[in-house]
Coordinates of C-alpha atoms and ligand atoms in Angstrom, one line a residue:
M134 CA 94.4 73.4 193.3
R135 CA 95.0 77.1 193.8
T136 CA 94.3 78.5 197.2
A137 CA 91.9 81.4 197.5
R138 CA 94.8 83.7 198.1
E139 CA 96.6 82.6 194.9
L140 CA 93.3 82.9 192.9
W141 CA 92.9 86.5 194.3
I142 CA 96.4 87.7 193.6
D143 CA 96.5 86.1 190.1
E144 CA 93.3 87.8 189.1
K145 CA 94.4 91.2 190.5
A146 CA 97.8 90.8 188.9
R147 CA 96.2 90.1 185.5
R148 CA 94.1 93.3 185.8
A149 CA 97.4 95.2 186.2
G150 CA 98.9 93.6 183.1
H151 CA 100.9 90.7 184.5
E152 CA 100.5 87.1 183.7
N153 CA 99.9 86.0 187.3
G154 CA 100.7 86.8 190.9
A155 CA 104.2 85.4 190.6
A156 CA 105.0 87.7 187.7
L157 CA 103.6 90.6 189.6
A158 CA 105.9 89.8 192.6
S159 CA 109.0 89.4 190.5
S160 CA 108.3 92.5 188.5
H161 CA 108.2 94.6 191.7
G162 CA 110.8 92.5 193.5
F163 CA 108.6 91.6 196.5
K164 CA 108.5 88.4 198.5
K165 CA 105.6 86.1 198.9
Y166 CA 104.5 87.6 202.2
R167 CA 103.7 90.9 200.5
A168 CA 101.0 89.1 198.4
E169 CA 99.7 87.7 201.6
Q170 CA 99.6 91.1 203.1
L171 CA 97.7 92.5 200.1
Y172 CA 95.2 89.6 200.2
R173 CA 94.6 89.9 203.9
A174 CA 94.2 93.6 203.8
A175 CA 91.5 93.3 201.1
T176 CA 89.6 90.3 202.3
K177 CA 90.0 90.2 206.1
E178 CA 90.8 93.7 207.2
L179 CA 88.6 95.2 204.5
A180 CA 91.0 98.0 203.7
E181 CA 89.4 100.8 201.8
D182 CA 92.1 100.9 199.1
L183 CA 95.7 100.3 198.4
D184 CA 96.8 103.5 200.2
A185 CA 95.2 102.3 203.4
I186 CA 97.6 99.4 203.7
T187 CA 100.3 101.1 205.7
T188 CA 102.2 97.9 206.4
L189 CA 103.3 98.0 202.7
P190 CA 106.1 100.4 201.8
K191 CA 104.8 103.6 200.3
E192 CA 106.9 103.2 197.1
L193 CA 105.4 99.7 196.5
R194 CA 101.9 101.1 196.9
A195 CA 102.6 103.8 194.5
A196 CA 104.2 101.5 192.0
L197 CA 101.3 99.1 192.2
A198 CA 98.8 101.9 191.8
A199 CA 100.7 103.3 188.8
E200 CA 100.1 100.1 186.8
G201 CA 96.5 99.8 187.7
F202 CA 96.6 97.3 190.6
A203 CA 93.6 97.8 192.8
L204 CA 91.9 96.1 195.7
D205 CA 88.6 96.4 194.0
S206 CA 87.7 95.2 190.5
I207 CA 84.3 96.9 190.5
E208 CA 83.4 100.5 190.9
P209 CA 80.1 101.7 192.5
V210 CA 78.2 103.9 190.1
V211 CA 74.9 104.4 191.7
V212 CA 73.9 103.4 195.3
Q213 CA 70.3 103.6 196.3
R214 CA 68.6 103.0 199.6
S215 CA 64.9 101.9 200.1
N216 CA 62.6 104.2 202.0
D217 CA 62.6 101.8 205.0
K218 CA 66.4 101.9 204.9
Q219 CA 66.6 98.1 205.1
T220 CA 67.6 97.5 201.5
T221 CA 70.6 99.1 199.7
K222 CA 71.3 98.5 196.0
G223 CA 74.6 99.1 194.3
L224 CA 75.1 99.4 190.6
F225 CA 78.8 98.5 189.8
R226 CA 80.8 99.1 186.7
L227 CA 83.4 96.5 185.6
H228 CA 86.7 97.3 183.9
D229 CA 85.2 96.8 180.4
G230 CA 82.2 99.1 181.1
N231 CA 79.7 96.3 181.8
E232 CA 77.5 96.8 184.8
V233 CA 76.0 94.5 187.5
E234 CA 73.9 95.1 190.6
A235 CA 74.1 93.7 194.1
V236 CA 71.8 94.2 197.1
L237 CA 72.3 94.4 200.8
M238 CA 69.4 93.5 203.0
E239 CA 69.6 94.4 206.7
H240 CA 67.0 92.2 208.4
H241 CA 65.5 92.9 211.8
G242 CA 67.3 90.8 214.2
G243 CA 70.8 91.5 212.9
R244 CA 71.1 89.3 209.8
N245 CA 72.8 91.1 206.9
T246 CA 72.4 89.3 203.6
V247 CA 74.1 90.3 200.4
C248 CA 72.6 89.2 197.1
I249 CA 75.3 89.1 194.4
S250 CA 75.5 88.7 190.7
S251 CA 77.5 86.0 188.9
Q252 CA 77.1 87.2 185.3
A253 CA 76.4 90.5 183.4
G254 CA 73.0 89.7 182.1
C255 CA 71.6 86.2 181.8
A256 CA 71.0 83.8 178.9
Y257 CA 68.1 81.8 180.4
A258 CA 65.3 84.2 179.5
C259 CA 62.7 83.4 182.2
T260 CA 59.7 85.3 181.2
F261 CA 59.1 86.8 184.7
C262 CA 62.7 88.1 185.3
A263 CA 64.0 91.5 184.4
T264 CA 67.6 90.2 184.0
G265 CA 66.4 87.4 181.6
Q266 CA 64.6 89.9 179.5
A267 CA 67.8 91.9 178.9
G268 CA 69.9 89.0 177.6
F269 CA 73.4 87.8 178.3
T270 CA 76.7 89.7 178.2
R271 CA 79.5 87.8 180.0
N272 CA 80.6 85.8 182.9
L273 CA 82.1 87.6 185.9
A274 CA 85.5 86.7 187.2
A275 CA 85.7 85.3 190.8
T276 CA 87.0 88.5 192.2
E277 CA 84.4 90.5 190.4
I278 CA 81.8 88.4 192.2
F279 CA 83.6 88.5 195.5
D280 CA 84.2 92.3 195.4
Q281 CA 80.4 92.9 195.4
A282 CA 80.3 91.3 198.9
R283 CA 83.5 93.2 199.8
Y284 CA 81.8 96.5 198.9
F285 CA 79.0 96.0 201.4
A286 CA 81.3 94.4 204.0
K287 CA 83.4 97.6 204.0
Q288 CA 80.3 99.7 204.5
L289 CA 79.0 97.6 207.4
A290 CA 82.5 97.4 209.0
R291 CA 82.4 101.2 209.4
E292 CA 79.6 100.6 211.9
G293 CA 81.3 97.5 213.4
R294 CA 78.9 95.2 211.6
K295 CA 79.3 92.2 209.3
I296 CA 77.8 90.4 206.4
T297 CA 76.1 87.2 207.9
N298 CA 74.8 85.7 204.6
V299 CA 75.5 85.7 200.9
V300 CA 73.1 84.5 198.3
F301 CA 73.9 84.0 194.6
M302 CA 70.5 85.4 193.6
G303 CA 71.4 88.5 191.7
M304 CA 71.9 88.8 188.0
G305 CA 72.9 85.7 186.0
E306 CA 72.9 81.9 186.4
P307 CA 75.6 80.9 188.9
F308 CA 75.9 77.3 187.5
A309 CA 76.5 78.6 184.0
N310 CA 79.6 80.3 185.4
Y311 CA 80.5 77.3 187.7
E312 CA 84.3 77.7 188.2
N313 CA 84.2 81.4 188.9
V314 CA 81.3 81.0 191.2
M315 CA 83.2 78.3 193.1
G316 CA 86.2 80.6 193.1
A317 CA 84.1 83.4 194.7
V318 CA 82.8 80.9 197.2
A319 CA 86.4 80.0 198.1
L320 CA 87.2 83.7 198.6
L321 CA 84.1 84.3 200.7
N322 CA 84.8 81.2 202.8
D323 CA 88.6 81.4 203.4
P324 CA 89.2 81.4 207.2
N325 CA 92.4 83.5 206.5
G326 CA 90.4 86.0 204.5
F327 CA 86.7 86.9 204.4
G328 CA 85.8 84.0 206.7
L329 CA 82.1 83.4 205.9
G330 CA 81.0 79.9 206.7
H331 CA 79.7 77.7 203.9
R332 CA 76.4 77.3 205.6
H333 CA 75.9 81.0 205.3
I334 CA 76.1 80.9 201.5
T335 CA 73.3 79.9 199.1
I336 CA 73.5 79.3 195.4
S337 CA 70.3 79.5 193.4
T338 CA 70.0 77.8 190.1
V339 CA 67.5 77.8 187.2
G340 CA 68.0 74.0 187.2
L341 CA 71.1 72.9 185.3
V342 CA 71.0 69.2 185.9
D343 CA 74.7 68.4 185.1
K344 CA 75.9 71.1 187.4
I345 CA 73.6 70.0 190.2
D346 CA 75.4 66.6 190.0
R347 CA 78.8 68.3 190.0
F348 CA 77.8 70.4 193.0
A349 CA 76.6 67.4 194.9
A350 CA 80.0 65.8 194.3
E351 CA 81.8 68.8 195.9
Q352 CA 80.4 67.7 199.3
T353 CA 80.3 71.3 200.5
Q354 CA 77.9 72.8 203.1
V355 CA 77.0 75.6 200.7
N356 CA 73.1 75.7 200.4
L357 CA 71.4 74.8 197.2
A358 CA 68.2 76.6 196.0
I359 CA 66.3 75.5 192.9
S360 CA 64.1 77.9 190.9
L361 CA 61.2 75.5 190.3
H362 CA 58.3 77.9 189.8
A363 CA 56.0 75.2 188.3
P364 CA 55.2 71.6 189.1
S365 CA 54.9 70.2 185.6
D366 CA 56.6 70.5 182.2
A367 CA 53.8 72.3 180.4
T368 CA 53.6 75.1 182.9
R369 CA 57.4 75.3 183.6
S370 CA 58.3 75.4 179.9
A371 CA 55.9 78.2 179.3
I372 CA 57.7 80.5 181.7
M373 CA 61.2 79.0 181.8
P374 CA 62.8 78.0 178.5
V375 CA 65.5 76.0 180.3
N376 CA 62.8 73.4 181.0
R377 CA 62.9 72.3 177.4
K378 CA 66.5 71.2 177.9
F379 CA 66.2 69.8 181.5
S380 CA 62.6 68.6 182.2
T381 CA 61.0 68.9 185.5
T382 CA 61.4 65.2 186.1
A383 CA 65.1 65.3 185.2
L384 CA 65.5 68.2 187.6
M385 CA 63.7 66.5 190.4
D386 CA 65.8 63.4 189.8
A387 CA 69.0 65.4 190.1
V388 CA 67.8 67.0 193.3
A389 CA 67.0 63.5 194.7
R390 CA 70.6 62.4 193.8
Y391 CA 71.9 65.6 195.5
I392 CA 70.0 64.7 198.7
A393 CA 71.2 61.0 198.5
E394 CA 74.8 62.3 198.2
T395 CA 74.7 65.1 200.8
N396 CA 71.7 64.7 203.0
R397 CA 71.3 68.5 202.9
K398 CA 68.1 70.6 202.8
V399 CA 67.1 71.9 199.4
F400 CA 65.1 75.1 198.9
F401 CA 62.6 75.4 196.1
E402 CA 61.8 78.8 194.9
Y403 CA 58.3 79.3 193.5
V404 CA 57.3 82.7 192.2
M405 CA 53.5 83.2 192.4
L406 CA 52.1 84.3 189.0
A407 CA 48.3 84.9 188.8
G408 CA 46.5 82.4 186.5
V409 CA 49.8 80.8 185.5
N410 CA 51.1 78.5 188.3
D411 CA 49.0 79.5 191.4
S412 CA 45.8 77.2 191.3
D413 CA 44.9 74.7 194.0
E414 CA 45.7 72.0 191.5
H415 CA 49.2 73.4 191.0
A416 CA 49.7 73.4 194.8
R417 CA 48.6 69.7 195.0
E418 CA 50.9 68.8 192.1
L419 CA 53.8 70.6 193.8
A420 CA 53.1 68.8 197.0
R421 CA 53.4 65.5 195.2
L422 CA 56.9 66.5 194.0
M423 CA 58.0 67.5 197.6
K424 CA 58.7 63.9 198.6
S425 CA 61.6 64.4 201.0
S426 CA 61.4 66.0 204.4
L427 CA 64.6 67.8 203.4
Y428 CA 62.6 69.8 200.7
H429 CA 61.5 73.3 201.6
V430 CA 59.3 75.5 199.4
N431 CA 59.8 79.3 199.4
L432 CA 56.8 81.1 197.8
I433 CA 57.9 84.4 196.3
P434 CA 55.5 87.2 195.7
Y435 CA 56.1 88.4 192.1
N436 CA 58.0 91.6 191.8
S437 CA 57.0 93.6 188.7
T438 CA 59.5 93.9 185.8
P439 CA 59.5 96.4 182.9
D440 CA 58.5 94.0 180.0
A441 CA 56.6 91.1 181.5
L442 CA 52.9 90.8 180.8
L443 CA 52.5 89.0 184.1
R444 CA 50.7 89.7 187.3
G445 CA 51.5 88.5 190.7
S446 CA 49.0 86.4 192.7
D447 CA 47.3 88.4 195.4
E448 CA 48.1 87.8 199.0
Q449 CA 45.0 85.7 199.7
R450 CA 45.9 83.3 196.9
I451 CA 49.5 83.0 198.1
W452 CA 48.3 82.0 201.6
A453 CA 45.7 79.6 200.3
F454 CA 48.4 78.0 198.1
A455 CA 50.7 77.8 201.2
K456 CA 47.9 76.2 203.2
I457 CA 47.4 73.4 200.7
L458 CA 51.1 72.6 200.9
E459 CA 51.0 72.7 204.7
Q460 CA 48.1 70.3 204.7
Q461 CA 50.2 67.9 202.7
R462 CA 53.0 68.4 205.3
V463 CA 55.3 70.3 203.0
A464 CA 57.6 72.8 204.7
V465 CA 56.7 76.2 203.2
T466 CA 57.5 79.8 203.8
V467 CA 56.5 83.0 202.0
R468 CA 59.3 85.4 201.2
T469 CA 58.9 89.0 202.3
P470 CA 59.7 91.3 199.4
M471 CA 62.4 93.9 200.1
G472 CA 63.5 96.9 198.2
R473 CA 60.7 97.1 195.7
D474 CA 60.7 100.9 195.7
I475 CA 64.3 100.9 194.3
A476 CA 63.8 97.9 192.0
A477 CA 66.1 95.8 194.2
A478 CA 63.7 92.9 194.8
C479 CA 64.1 89.4 193.4
G480 CA 64.1 89.4 189.6
Q481 CA 64.2 93.2 189.3
L482 CA 68.0 93.6 188.8
R483 CA 68.7 95.0 185.3
A484 CA 71.8 97.1 185.3
E485 CA 71.6 98.5 181.8
T486 CA 68.5 100.6 182.3
Q487 CA 69.1 102.1 185.7
P488 CA 68.0 105.7 185.6
R489 CA 71.2 107.5 186.5
A490 CA 69.4 110.6 187.4
K491 CA 68.1 108.9 190.6
A492 CA 71.7 108.5 192.0
S493 CA 71.9 109.4 195.6
Ligands
LIG59 N1 69.6 82.3 187.9 C1 69.4 82.0 189.3 C2 69.3 83.2 190.2 C3 68.2 84.1 189.8 S1 67.4 85.2 190.9 C4 68.1 81.2 189.4 O1 67.4 81.1 188.4 O2 67.8 80.6 190.5 C5 66.8 84.5 192.3 C6 65.3 84.1 192.3 O3 64.4 85.2 192.0 C7 65.0 83.0 191.3 O4 64.3 82.0 192.0 C8 64.2 83.7 190.3 O5 63.5 82.9 189.5 C9 63.4 84.7 191.1 N2 62.8 85.8 190.3 C10 63.1 86.2 189.1 N3 62.3 87.1 188.7 C11 61.4 87.4 189.7 C12 60.4 88.3 189.9 N4 60.1 89.2 188.9 N5 59.7 88.3 191.0 C13 60.1 87.4 192.0 N6 61.1 86.5 191.9 C14 61.8 86.5 190.8

């Protein structure tokens, strides 16, 4: 298997027109440790750009830059900050003009979570999600995913701060881009590079059963979150087309296998939609599915999206729903929405239609 460094240098080399990292090195006549220097500068030292790597000979930096080698594979186009300053959203352009968004959340208490995208668009068409309404364009490469975290890490580093958590909850379905997402996880985790512990990374999936099995077999400490959003097939199929391929029962069976294999906690996301999935009966049905003490339900207040004809449940309903779960001894929390004023909250990422005029 390729190391994280080899993956990084291969992808960056390809962007600059070489077959791989070895071809890049031989074309410029540099030794292996130069590739290591580049990698460490980008991922561990968080160098701003090629020119900031003063340990590299100036001529080499110039030669690399001349053929388009760059530390970053994404370019920030618009960066917006929420009124309370806690949420920052970046719109990034990829080399082929596609765009994705990523969000930094600076929580009280010092946690800094980055929410990153794994695909440009999404093919799963959940009715409540802005990304799903816009359709699918392409998978991101591992470095295109990693560089979203790198962007915010660079920003925080200027103030002596760090990213503490990364969640794959931006645009796209991470398990539909499995290899590249695992590549990005390797880049985030590498102790000789970015150095973020597996336990501080969470992957959220729409519920691809075969990939949940594959993920269980990896035996990693990366957290798994499941977008459940309904306790039965009728309700789930109405809002999540993927349920027609992988039924709620098949999904819950896969999660049970994952737990048997890993003994790790699983987070179930449940977006609260008025009159759709938020009745007392839905809560009781959901409680019946939450059989393991390792299951944790996260109720998400609905964030409005441009096209959906849906309304979120009001606060009272959300807490009444949570109470029923608690009475059945289900572990439950209610997610605090962040960044709604800049359309940066869960399900609101939709790069194509960002109003450029609002750039700040
Ligand atoms: N494709 C992955 C990641 C999606 S985004 C997945 O399906 O899990 C992360 C979470 O935000 C998912 O649980 C998703 O269902 C939820 N979400 C999508 N649209 C939302 C909205 N409008 N309001 C609140 N949460 C939403």
